Coordinates of C-alpha atoms in Angstrom, one line a residue:
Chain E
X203 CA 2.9 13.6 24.0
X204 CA 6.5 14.3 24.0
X205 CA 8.8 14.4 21.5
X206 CA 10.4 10.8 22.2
X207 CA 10.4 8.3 20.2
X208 CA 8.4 7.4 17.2
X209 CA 5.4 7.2 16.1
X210 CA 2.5 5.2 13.5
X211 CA -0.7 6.0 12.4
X212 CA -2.8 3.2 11.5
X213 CA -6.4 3.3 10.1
X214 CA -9.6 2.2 11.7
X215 CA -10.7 -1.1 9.8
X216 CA -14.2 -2.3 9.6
X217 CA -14.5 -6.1 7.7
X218 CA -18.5 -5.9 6.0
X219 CA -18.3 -9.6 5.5
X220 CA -16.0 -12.5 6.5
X221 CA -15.3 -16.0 7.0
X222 CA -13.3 -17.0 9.6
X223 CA -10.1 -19.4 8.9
X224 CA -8.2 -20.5 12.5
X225 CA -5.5 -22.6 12.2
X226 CA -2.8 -23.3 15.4
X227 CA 0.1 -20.9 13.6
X228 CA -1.0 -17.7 14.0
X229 CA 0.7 -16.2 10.9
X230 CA -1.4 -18.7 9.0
X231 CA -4.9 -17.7 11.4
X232 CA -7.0 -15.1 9.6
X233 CA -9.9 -14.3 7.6
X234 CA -11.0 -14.0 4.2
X235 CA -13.6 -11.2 3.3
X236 CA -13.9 -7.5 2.6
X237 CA -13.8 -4.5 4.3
X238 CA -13.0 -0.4 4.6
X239 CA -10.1 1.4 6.2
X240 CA -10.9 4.6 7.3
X241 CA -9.2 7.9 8.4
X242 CA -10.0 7.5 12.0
X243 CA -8.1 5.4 13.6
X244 CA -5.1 5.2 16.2
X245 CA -1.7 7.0 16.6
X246 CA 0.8 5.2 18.6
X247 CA 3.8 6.4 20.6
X248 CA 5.9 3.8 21.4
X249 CA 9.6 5.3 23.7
X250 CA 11.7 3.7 25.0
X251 CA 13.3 3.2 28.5
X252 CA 9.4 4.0 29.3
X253 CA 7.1 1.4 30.5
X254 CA 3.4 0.7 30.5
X255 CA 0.5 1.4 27.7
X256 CA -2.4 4.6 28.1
X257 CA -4.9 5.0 25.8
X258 CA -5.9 8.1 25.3
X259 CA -4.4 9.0 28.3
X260 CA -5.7 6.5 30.8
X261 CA -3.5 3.2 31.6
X262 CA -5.1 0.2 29.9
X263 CA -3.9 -3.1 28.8
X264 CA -3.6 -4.5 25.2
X265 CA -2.9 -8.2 25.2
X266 CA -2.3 -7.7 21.0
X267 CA 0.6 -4.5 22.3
X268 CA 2.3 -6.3 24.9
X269 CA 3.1 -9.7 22.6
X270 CA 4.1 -7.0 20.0
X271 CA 6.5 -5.7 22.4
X272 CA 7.7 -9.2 23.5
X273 CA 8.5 -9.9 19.9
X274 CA 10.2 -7.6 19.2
X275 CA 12.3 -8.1 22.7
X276 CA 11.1 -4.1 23.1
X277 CA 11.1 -2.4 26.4
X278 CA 9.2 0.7 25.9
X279 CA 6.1 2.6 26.9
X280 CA 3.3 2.8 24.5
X281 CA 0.9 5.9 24.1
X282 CA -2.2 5.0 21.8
X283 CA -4.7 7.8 20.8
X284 CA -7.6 6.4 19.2
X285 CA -10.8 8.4 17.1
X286 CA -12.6 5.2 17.6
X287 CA -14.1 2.9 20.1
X288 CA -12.5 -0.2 21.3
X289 CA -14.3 -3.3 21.0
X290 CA -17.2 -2.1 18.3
X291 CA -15.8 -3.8 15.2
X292 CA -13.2 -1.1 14.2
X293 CA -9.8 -2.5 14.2
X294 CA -8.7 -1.0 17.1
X295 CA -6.8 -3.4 19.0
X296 CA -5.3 -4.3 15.5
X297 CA -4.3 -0.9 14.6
X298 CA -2.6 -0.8 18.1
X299 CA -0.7 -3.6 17.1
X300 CA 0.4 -2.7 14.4
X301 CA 0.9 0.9 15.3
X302 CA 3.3 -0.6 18.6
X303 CA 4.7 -2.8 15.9
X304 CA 5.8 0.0 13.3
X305 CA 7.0 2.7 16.2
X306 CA 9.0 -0.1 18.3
X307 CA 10.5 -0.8 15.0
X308 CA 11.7 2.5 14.4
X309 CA 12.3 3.6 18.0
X310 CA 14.5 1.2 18.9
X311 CA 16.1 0.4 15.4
X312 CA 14.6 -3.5 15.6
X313 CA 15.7 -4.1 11.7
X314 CA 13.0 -5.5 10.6
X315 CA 10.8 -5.2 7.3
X316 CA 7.5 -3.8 6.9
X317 CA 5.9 -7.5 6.6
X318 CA 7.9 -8.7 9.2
X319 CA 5.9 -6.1 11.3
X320 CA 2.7 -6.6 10.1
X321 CA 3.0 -10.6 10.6
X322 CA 4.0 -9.6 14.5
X323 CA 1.4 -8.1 14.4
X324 CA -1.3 -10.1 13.0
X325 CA -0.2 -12.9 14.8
X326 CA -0.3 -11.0 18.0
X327 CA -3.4 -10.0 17.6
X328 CA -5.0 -13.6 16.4
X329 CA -3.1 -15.1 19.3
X330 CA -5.3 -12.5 21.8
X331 CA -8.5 -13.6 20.2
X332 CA -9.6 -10.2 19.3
X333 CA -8.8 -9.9 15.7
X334 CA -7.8 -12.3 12.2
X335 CA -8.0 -9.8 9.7
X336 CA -7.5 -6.5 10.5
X337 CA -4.2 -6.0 10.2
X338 CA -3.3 -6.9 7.3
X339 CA -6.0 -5.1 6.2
X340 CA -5.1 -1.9 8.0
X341 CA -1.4 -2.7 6.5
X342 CA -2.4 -1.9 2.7
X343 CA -5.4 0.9 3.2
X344 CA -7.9 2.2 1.3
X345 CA -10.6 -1.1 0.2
X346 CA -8.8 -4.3 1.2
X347 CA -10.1 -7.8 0.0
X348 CA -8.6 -10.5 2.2
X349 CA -7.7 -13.2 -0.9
X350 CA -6.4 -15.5 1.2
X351 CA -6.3 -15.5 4.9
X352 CA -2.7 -14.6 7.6
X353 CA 0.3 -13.1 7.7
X354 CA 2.2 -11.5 4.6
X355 CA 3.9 -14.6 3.3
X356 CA 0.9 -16.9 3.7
X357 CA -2.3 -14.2 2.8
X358 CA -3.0 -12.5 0.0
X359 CA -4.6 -9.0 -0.6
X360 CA -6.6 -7.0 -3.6
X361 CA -8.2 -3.9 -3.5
X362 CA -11.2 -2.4 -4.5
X363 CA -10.9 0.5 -6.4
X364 CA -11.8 3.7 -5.0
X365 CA -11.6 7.4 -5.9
X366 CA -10.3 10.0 -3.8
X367 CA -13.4 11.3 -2.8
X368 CA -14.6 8.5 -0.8
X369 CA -16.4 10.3 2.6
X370 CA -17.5 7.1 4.9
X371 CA -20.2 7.5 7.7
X372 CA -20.7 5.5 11.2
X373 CA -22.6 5.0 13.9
X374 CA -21.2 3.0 17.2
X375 CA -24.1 1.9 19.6
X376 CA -21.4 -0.7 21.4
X377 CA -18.9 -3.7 20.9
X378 CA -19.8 -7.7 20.1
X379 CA -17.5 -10.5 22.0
X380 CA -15.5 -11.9 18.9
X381 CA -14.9 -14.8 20.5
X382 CA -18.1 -15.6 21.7
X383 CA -19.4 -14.9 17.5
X384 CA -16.7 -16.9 16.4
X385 CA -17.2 -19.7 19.0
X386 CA -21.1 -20.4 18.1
X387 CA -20.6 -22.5 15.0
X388 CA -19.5 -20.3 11.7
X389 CA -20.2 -22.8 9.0
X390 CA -22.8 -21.0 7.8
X391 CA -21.2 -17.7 8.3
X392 CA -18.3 -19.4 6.4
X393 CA -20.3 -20.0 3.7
X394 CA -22.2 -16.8 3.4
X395 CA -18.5 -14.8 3.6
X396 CA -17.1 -17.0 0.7
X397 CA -19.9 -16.3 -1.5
X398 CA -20.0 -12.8 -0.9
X399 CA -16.4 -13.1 -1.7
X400 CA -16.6 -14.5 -5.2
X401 CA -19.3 -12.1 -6.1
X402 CA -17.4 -9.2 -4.9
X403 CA -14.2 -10.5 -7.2
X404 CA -16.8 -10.5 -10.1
X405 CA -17.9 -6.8 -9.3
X406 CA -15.2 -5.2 -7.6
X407 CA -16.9 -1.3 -7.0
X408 CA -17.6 -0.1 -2.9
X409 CA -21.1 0.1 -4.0
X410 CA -21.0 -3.7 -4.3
X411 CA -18.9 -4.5 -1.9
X412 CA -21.6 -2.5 1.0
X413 CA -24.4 -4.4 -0.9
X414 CA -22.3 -7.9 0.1
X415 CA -22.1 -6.5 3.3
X416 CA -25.7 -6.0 4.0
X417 CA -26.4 -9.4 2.3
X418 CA -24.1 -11.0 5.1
X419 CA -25.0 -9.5 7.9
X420 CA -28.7 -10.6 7.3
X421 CA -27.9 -13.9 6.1
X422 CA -25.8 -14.5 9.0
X423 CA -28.2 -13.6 11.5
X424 CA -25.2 -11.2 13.0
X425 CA -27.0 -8.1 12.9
X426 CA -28.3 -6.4 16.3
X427 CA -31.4 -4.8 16.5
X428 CA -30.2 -1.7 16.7
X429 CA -28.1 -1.9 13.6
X430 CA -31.0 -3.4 11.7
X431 CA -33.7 -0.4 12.3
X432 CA -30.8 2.5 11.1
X433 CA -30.4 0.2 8.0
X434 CA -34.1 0.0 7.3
X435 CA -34.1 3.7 7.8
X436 CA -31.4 4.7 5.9
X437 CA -32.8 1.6 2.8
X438 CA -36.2 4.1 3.2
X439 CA -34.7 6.9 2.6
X440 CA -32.9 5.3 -0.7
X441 CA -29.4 4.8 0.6
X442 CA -27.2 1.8 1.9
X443 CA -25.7 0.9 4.7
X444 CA -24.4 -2.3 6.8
X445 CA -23.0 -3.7 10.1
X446 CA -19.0 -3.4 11.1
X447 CA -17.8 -6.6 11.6
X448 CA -18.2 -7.6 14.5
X449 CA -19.4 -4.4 16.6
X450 CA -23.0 -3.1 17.3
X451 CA -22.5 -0.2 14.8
X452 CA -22.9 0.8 11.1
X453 CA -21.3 1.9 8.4
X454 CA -22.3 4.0 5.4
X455 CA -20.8 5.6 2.5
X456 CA -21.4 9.2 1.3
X457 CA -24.1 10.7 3.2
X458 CA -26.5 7.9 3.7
X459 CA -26.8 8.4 7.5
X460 CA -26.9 11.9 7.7
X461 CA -29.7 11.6 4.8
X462 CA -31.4 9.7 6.9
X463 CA -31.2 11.9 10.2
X464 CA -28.7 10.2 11.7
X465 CA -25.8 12.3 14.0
X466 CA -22.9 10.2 12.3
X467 CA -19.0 9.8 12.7
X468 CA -17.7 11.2 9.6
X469 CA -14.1 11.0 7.6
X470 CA -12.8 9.0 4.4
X471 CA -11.2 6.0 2.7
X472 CA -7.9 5.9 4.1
X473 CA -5.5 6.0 1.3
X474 CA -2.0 4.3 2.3
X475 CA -2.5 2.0 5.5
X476 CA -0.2 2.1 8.2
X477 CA 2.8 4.3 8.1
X478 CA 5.3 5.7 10.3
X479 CA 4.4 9.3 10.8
X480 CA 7.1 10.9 13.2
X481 CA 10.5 9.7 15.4
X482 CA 13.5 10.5 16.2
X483 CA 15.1 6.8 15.4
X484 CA 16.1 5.5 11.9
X485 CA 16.0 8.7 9.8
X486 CA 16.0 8.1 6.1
X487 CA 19.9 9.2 5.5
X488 CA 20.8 8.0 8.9
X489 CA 24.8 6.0 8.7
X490 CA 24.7 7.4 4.8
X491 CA 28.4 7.2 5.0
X492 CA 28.5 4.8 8.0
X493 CA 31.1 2.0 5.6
X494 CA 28.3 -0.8 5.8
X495 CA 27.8 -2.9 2.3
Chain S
X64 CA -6.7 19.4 -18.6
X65 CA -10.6 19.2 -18.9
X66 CA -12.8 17.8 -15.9
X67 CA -13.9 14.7 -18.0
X68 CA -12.7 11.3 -17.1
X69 CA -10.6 10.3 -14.0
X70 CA -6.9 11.0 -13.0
X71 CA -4.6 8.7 -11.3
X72 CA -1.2 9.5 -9.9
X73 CA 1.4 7.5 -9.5
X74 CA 4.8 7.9 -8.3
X75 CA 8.4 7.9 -9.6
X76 CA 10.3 4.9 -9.0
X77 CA 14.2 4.7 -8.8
X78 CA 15.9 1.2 -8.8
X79 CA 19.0 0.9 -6.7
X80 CA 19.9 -2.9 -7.5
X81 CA 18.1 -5.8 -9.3
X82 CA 18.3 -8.8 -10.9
X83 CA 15.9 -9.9 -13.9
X84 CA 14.2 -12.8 -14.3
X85 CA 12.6 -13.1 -17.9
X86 CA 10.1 -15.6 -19.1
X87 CA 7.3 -15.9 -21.8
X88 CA 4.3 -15.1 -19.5
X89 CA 4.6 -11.2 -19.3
X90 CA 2.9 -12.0 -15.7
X91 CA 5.6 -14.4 -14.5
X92 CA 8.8 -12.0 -15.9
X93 CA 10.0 -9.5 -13.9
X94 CA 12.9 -8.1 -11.9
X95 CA 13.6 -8.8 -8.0
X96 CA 15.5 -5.7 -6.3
X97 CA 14.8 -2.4 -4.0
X98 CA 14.5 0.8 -4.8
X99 CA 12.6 4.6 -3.8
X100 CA 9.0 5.7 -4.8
X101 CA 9.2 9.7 -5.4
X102 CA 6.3 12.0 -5.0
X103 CA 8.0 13.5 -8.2
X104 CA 5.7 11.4 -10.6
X105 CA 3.1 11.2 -13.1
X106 CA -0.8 12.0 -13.7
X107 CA -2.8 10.6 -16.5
X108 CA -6.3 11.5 -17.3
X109 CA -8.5 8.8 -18.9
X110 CA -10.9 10.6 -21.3
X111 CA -13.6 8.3 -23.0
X112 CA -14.4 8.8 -26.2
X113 CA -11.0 10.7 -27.1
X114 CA -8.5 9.4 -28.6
X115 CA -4.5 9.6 -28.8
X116 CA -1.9 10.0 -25.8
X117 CA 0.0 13.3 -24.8
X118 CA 3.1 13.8 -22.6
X119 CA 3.0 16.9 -21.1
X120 CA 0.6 19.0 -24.4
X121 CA 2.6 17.0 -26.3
X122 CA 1.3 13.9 -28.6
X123 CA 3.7 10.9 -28.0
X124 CA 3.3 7.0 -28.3
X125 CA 3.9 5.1 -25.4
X126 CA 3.4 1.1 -26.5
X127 CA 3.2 0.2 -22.4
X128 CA -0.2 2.7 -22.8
X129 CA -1.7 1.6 -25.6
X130 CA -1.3 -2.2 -24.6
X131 CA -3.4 -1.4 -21.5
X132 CA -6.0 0.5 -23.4
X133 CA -6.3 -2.9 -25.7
X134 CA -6.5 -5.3 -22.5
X135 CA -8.8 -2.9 -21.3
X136 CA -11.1 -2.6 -24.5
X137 CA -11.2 0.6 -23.8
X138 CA -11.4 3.9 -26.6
X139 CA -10.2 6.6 -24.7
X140 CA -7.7 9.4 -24.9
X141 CA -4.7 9.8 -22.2
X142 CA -3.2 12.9 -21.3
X143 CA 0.2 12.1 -18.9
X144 CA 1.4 15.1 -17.0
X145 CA 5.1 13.7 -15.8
X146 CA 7.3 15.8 -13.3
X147 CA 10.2 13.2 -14.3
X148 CA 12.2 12.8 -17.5
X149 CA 10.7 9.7 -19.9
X150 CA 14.1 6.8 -20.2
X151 CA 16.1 7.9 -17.6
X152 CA 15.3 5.4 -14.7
X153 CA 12.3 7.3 -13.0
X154 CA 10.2 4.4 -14.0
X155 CA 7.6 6.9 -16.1
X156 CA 6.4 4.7 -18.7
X157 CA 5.4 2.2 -16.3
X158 CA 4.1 5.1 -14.2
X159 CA 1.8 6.0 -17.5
X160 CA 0.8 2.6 -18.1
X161 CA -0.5 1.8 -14.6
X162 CA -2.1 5.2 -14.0
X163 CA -3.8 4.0 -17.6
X164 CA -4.9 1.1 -15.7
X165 CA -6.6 2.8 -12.5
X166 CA -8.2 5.7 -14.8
X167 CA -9.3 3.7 -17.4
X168 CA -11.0 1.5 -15.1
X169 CA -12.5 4.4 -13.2
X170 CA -13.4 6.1 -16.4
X171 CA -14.8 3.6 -18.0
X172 CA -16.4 1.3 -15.0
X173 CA -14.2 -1.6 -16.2
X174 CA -14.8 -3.4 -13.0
X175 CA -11.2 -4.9 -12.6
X176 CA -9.6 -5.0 -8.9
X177 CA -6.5 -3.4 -7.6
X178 CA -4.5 -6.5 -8.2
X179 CA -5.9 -7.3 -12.0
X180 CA -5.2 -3.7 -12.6
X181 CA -1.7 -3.9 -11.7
X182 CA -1.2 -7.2 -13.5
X183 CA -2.6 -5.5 -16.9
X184 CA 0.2 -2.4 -16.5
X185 CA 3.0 -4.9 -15.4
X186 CA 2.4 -7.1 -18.0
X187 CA 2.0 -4.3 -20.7
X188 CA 5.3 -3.0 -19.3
X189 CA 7.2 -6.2 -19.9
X190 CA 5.9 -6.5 -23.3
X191 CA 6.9 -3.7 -24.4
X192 CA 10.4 -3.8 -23.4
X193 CA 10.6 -0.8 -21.1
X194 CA 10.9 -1.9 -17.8
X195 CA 10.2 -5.3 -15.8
X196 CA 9.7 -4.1 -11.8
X197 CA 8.9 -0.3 -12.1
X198 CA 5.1 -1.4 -11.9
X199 CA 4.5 -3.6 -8.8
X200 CA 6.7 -1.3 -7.0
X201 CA 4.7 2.2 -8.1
X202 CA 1.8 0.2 -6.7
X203 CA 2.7 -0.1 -3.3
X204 CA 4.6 3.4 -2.5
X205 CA 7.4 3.6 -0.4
X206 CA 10.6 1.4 -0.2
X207 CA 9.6 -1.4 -2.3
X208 CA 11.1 -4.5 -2.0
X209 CA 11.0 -7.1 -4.8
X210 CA 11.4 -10.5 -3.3
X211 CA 10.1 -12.7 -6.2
X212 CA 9.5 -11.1 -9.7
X213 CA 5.9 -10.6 -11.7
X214 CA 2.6 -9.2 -11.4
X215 CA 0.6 -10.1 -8.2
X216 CA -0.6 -13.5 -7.9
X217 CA 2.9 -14.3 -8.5
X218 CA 5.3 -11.8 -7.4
X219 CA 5.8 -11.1 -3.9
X220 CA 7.2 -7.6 -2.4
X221 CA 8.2 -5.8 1.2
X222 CA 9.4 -2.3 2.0
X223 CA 11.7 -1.2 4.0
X224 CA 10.1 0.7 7.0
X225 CA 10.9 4.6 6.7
X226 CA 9.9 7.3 8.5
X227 CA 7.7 10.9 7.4
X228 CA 10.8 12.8 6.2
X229 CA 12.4 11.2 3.9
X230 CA 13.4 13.7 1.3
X231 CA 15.1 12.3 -2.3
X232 CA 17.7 14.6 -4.6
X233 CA 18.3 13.6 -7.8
X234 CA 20.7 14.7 -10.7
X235 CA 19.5 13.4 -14.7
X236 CA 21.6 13.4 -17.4
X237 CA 20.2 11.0 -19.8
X238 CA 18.7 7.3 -20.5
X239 CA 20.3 4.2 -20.5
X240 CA 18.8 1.5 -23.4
X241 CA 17.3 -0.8 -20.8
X242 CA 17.1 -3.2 -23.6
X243 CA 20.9 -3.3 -24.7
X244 CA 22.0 -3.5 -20.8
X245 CA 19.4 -6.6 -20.2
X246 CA 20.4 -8.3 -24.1
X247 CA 24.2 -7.5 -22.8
X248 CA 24.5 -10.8 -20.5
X249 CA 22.8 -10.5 -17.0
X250 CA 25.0 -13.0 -15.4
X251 CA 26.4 -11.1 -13.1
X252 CA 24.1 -8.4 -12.8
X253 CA 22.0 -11.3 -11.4
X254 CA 23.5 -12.9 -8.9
X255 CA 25.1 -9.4 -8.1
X256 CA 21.3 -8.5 -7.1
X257 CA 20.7 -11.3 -5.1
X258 CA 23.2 -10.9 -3.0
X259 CA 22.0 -7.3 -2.2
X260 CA 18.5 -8.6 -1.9
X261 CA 20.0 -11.0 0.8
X262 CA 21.8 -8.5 2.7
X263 CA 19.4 -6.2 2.5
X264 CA 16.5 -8.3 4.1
X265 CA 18.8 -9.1 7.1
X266 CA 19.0 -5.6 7.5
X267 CA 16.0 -3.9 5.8
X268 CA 17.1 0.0 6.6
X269 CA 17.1 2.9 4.1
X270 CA 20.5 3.5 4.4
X271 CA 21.2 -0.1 4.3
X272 CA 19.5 -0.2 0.5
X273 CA 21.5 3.0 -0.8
X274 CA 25.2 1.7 0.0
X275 CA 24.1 -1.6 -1.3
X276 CA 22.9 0.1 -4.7
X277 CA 25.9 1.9 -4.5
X278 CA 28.2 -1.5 -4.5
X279 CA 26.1 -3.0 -7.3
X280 CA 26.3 -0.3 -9.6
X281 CA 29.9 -0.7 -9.0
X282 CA 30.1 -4.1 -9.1
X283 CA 28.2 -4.6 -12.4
X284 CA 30.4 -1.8 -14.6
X285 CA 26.7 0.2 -14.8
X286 CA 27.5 3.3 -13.6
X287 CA 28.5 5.9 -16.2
X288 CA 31.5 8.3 -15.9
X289 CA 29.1 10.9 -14.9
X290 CA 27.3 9.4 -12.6
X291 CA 30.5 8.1 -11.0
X292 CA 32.1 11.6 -10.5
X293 CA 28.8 12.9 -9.0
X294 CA 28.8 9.7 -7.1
X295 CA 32.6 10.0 -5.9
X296 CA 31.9 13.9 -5.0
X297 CA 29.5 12.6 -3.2
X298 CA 31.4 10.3 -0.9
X299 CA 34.2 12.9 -0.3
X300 CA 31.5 15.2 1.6
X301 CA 31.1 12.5 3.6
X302 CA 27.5 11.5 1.8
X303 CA 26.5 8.4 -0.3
X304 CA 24.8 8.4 -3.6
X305 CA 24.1 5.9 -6.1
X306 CA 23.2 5.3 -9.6
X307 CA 19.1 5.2 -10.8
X308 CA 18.6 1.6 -12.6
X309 CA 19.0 1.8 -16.0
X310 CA 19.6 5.6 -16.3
X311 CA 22.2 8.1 -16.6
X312 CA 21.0 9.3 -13.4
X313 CA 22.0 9.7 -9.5
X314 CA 20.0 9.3 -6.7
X315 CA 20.3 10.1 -2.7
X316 CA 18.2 10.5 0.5
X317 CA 18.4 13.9 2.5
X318 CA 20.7 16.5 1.6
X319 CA 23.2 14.7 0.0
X320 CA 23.4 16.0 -3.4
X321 CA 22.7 19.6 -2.4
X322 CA 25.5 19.1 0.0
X323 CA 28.2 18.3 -2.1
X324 CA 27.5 21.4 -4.6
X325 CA 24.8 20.2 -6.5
X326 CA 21.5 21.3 -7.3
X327 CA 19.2 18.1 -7.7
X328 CA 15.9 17.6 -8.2
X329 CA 14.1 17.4 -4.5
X330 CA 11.0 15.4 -3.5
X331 CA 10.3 13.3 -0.9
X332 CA 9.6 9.2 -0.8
X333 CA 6.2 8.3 -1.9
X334 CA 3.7 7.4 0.9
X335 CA 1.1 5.4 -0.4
X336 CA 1.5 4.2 -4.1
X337 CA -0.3 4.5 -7.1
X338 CA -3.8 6.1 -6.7
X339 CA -7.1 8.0 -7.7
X340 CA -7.2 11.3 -7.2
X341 CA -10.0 12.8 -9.4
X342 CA -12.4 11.6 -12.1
X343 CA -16.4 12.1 -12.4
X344 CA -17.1 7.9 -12.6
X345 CA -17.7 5.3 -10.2
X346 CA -17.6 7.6 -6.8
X347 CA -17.7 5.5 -3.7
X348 CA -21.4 6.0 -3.0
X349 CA -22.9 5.2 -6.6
X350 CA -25.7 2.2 -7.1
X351 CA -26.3 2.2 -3.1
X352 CA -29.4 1.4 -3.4
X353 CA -29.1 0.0 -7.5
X354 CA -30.6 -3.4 -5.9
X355 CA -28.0 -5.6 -6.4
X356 CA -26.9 -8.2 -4.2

């Protein structure tokens, strides 16, 4: 990567339970539930007077980046390295999103405010039909509970507690179509997410918020095969784990996976969502004495 | 400081305009406004089964502290380590009372959410006199934006984007009695605040929410003659400063302060609000397999 432009990193997200809430405004589409924002996730170069989006290298297109871009009336080429798989429940065309939505922002001095960006974003990514919760979530960090579902101004967020020493495991076998899960009927899987919900606001600890999660992704019928043998295993060996939302994978806190002999994708709790993290736009004492106000 | 109980942190916060908006439920009061998170902050340890509050070795009463510890129920002794001075418009006392909050709850498995936990501080803030948006914005970290005043659930915020290096200076001389400048007609003040609110969410820029502090602490007669010469030297280096609200206090991103002859306190904007960062209770991996759910 050069030294051009700016640049956000944005947490990987993985929802444990859900229910799904579409409406024909995107800022008001979204999803209520729970979930985890992890460490790994994406870092996004956005520069402009460049044109064209790589991930990790290779060119690739982002329906969420480009509406981002259009939004924002940006022309700019957008560089997005990613820890995680796209397409296996992670958040990764969300963090994109909103990783494209914080760097054009700052690259190119757009002037807007932080949920400005994330409601670009979210709506971007609910219009391309492959995400209605994860940006907000990836937005706050650390153990978001989606209150309320869409955009900053309609949502609403809380938190789960969690201490600093919070070491998440996972284990990616492959991706789920979102639309195709959210297309088969989700009245039950509407139901089963706003009970785990209420529970969860009774009991807010990660320990019951991955109990709720294994509770809805057997309820739901939504768990693969493959994800349902490493949760027996790791159950057998006294541990916890469930299914990312919606990917053929599993997540684990602690060391439940490796307990149970599994080679697992380690790091933490993310603990401040999405930020800026380098650019050469828009520094803090930038225009101090520029006569403005 | 022993290893029993859990630690929270929480960051500095600097008001650069407001406007306050009382009322009977200490939920709905607060203030609407911008101002800067610090990393210069506080830590509090939660120790159940102790008893009494210390500021830095020292015993102290802080009403904001013991009001959580009641709406808590909890018995436990708090030991605040703060890098900033107590009354001079660094937000500390609500800095104490919400890091009360987070490591009471951790300490003591109190099982209240981010949000509830926030409320409890805010509201034991207002109710004690000492400050009315310190609180919400210490919660969220960076450049927090009041739009509508209160504890979540009723107030609302944004930030204004900022990048990774966004260093703060700061000269203290004293405090400022937030209660005589808030009993001494807030007419003014008020709508003085809203109008920098208005400007500054049309143009939502760090250096955008400095000069506007800077015109309202001209604009309401706040600024003390101190603060106004350091403020004036400032401006004649070709730098901008402005006034911490309510303190006798000065405030500026970069190099500012050093710049014009000074030699200010340094730290950088706060990344990702209040937090954990040690205790021995509820780690992220306890009960998994306690059978609930």
């Amino acid at each position: 990567m050069g030294d051009a432009g700016a640049v956000a990193a944005v947490p990987g997200h993985v929802t444990g339970f859900f229910a799904a809430h579409p409406d024909p405004d995107p800022r008001v589409a979204g999803s209520t539930g729970a979930g985890v924002t992890l460490t790994d996730g994406v870092r996004v170069r956005v520069t402009p007077g460049e044109r064209g989006c790589t991930l990790d290298g290779r060119p690739t297109e982002i329906t969420a980046v480009d509406r981002v871009l259009d939004a924002l009336d940006a022309t700019a080429g957008v560089r997005i390295e990613s820890d995680l798989p796209v397409g296996a429940g992670f958040g990764v065309s969300g963090a994109a999103a909103l990783g494209t939505a914080l760097a054009a922002n700052a690259a190119l001095g757009a002037g807007r405010s932080e949920n400005e960006l994330v409601a670009t974003a979210h709506a971007a990514e609910v219009r391309a039909g492959t995400g209605l919760g994860d940006v907000v979530a990836q937005a706050r960090g650390r153990l978001p509970v989606r209150l309320a579902p869409g955009a900053p101004g309609h949502g609403r967020l809380d938190g789960v507690p969690v201490g600093p020493e919070a070491r998440v495991e996972y284990l990616v076998f492959g991706g789920l179509s979102t639309e195709r899960v959210l297309a088969d009927g989700t009245e039950r899987l509407c139901r089963a997410g706003a009970t785990a919900l209420s529970t969860l606001r009774a009991d807010p600890t990660p320990a019951r918020l991955l109990a709720l999660s294994r509770r809805f992704a057997a309820e739901t019928g939504l768990m693969t095969d493959r994800v349902a043998r490493v949760v027996e295993a790791v159950e057998t060996d006294g541990g916890r784990a469930s299914m990312a939302m919606l990917g053929d994978a599993v997540f684990a806190f602690g060391t439940a996976l490796s307990d149970a002999g599994y080679e697992p994708g380690v790091c933490r709790i993310d603990r401040s969502g999405a930020r800026l993290v380098a650019g050469d736009a828009a520094p803090v004492d930038a225009g101090a004495a520029d006569g403005h106000a």
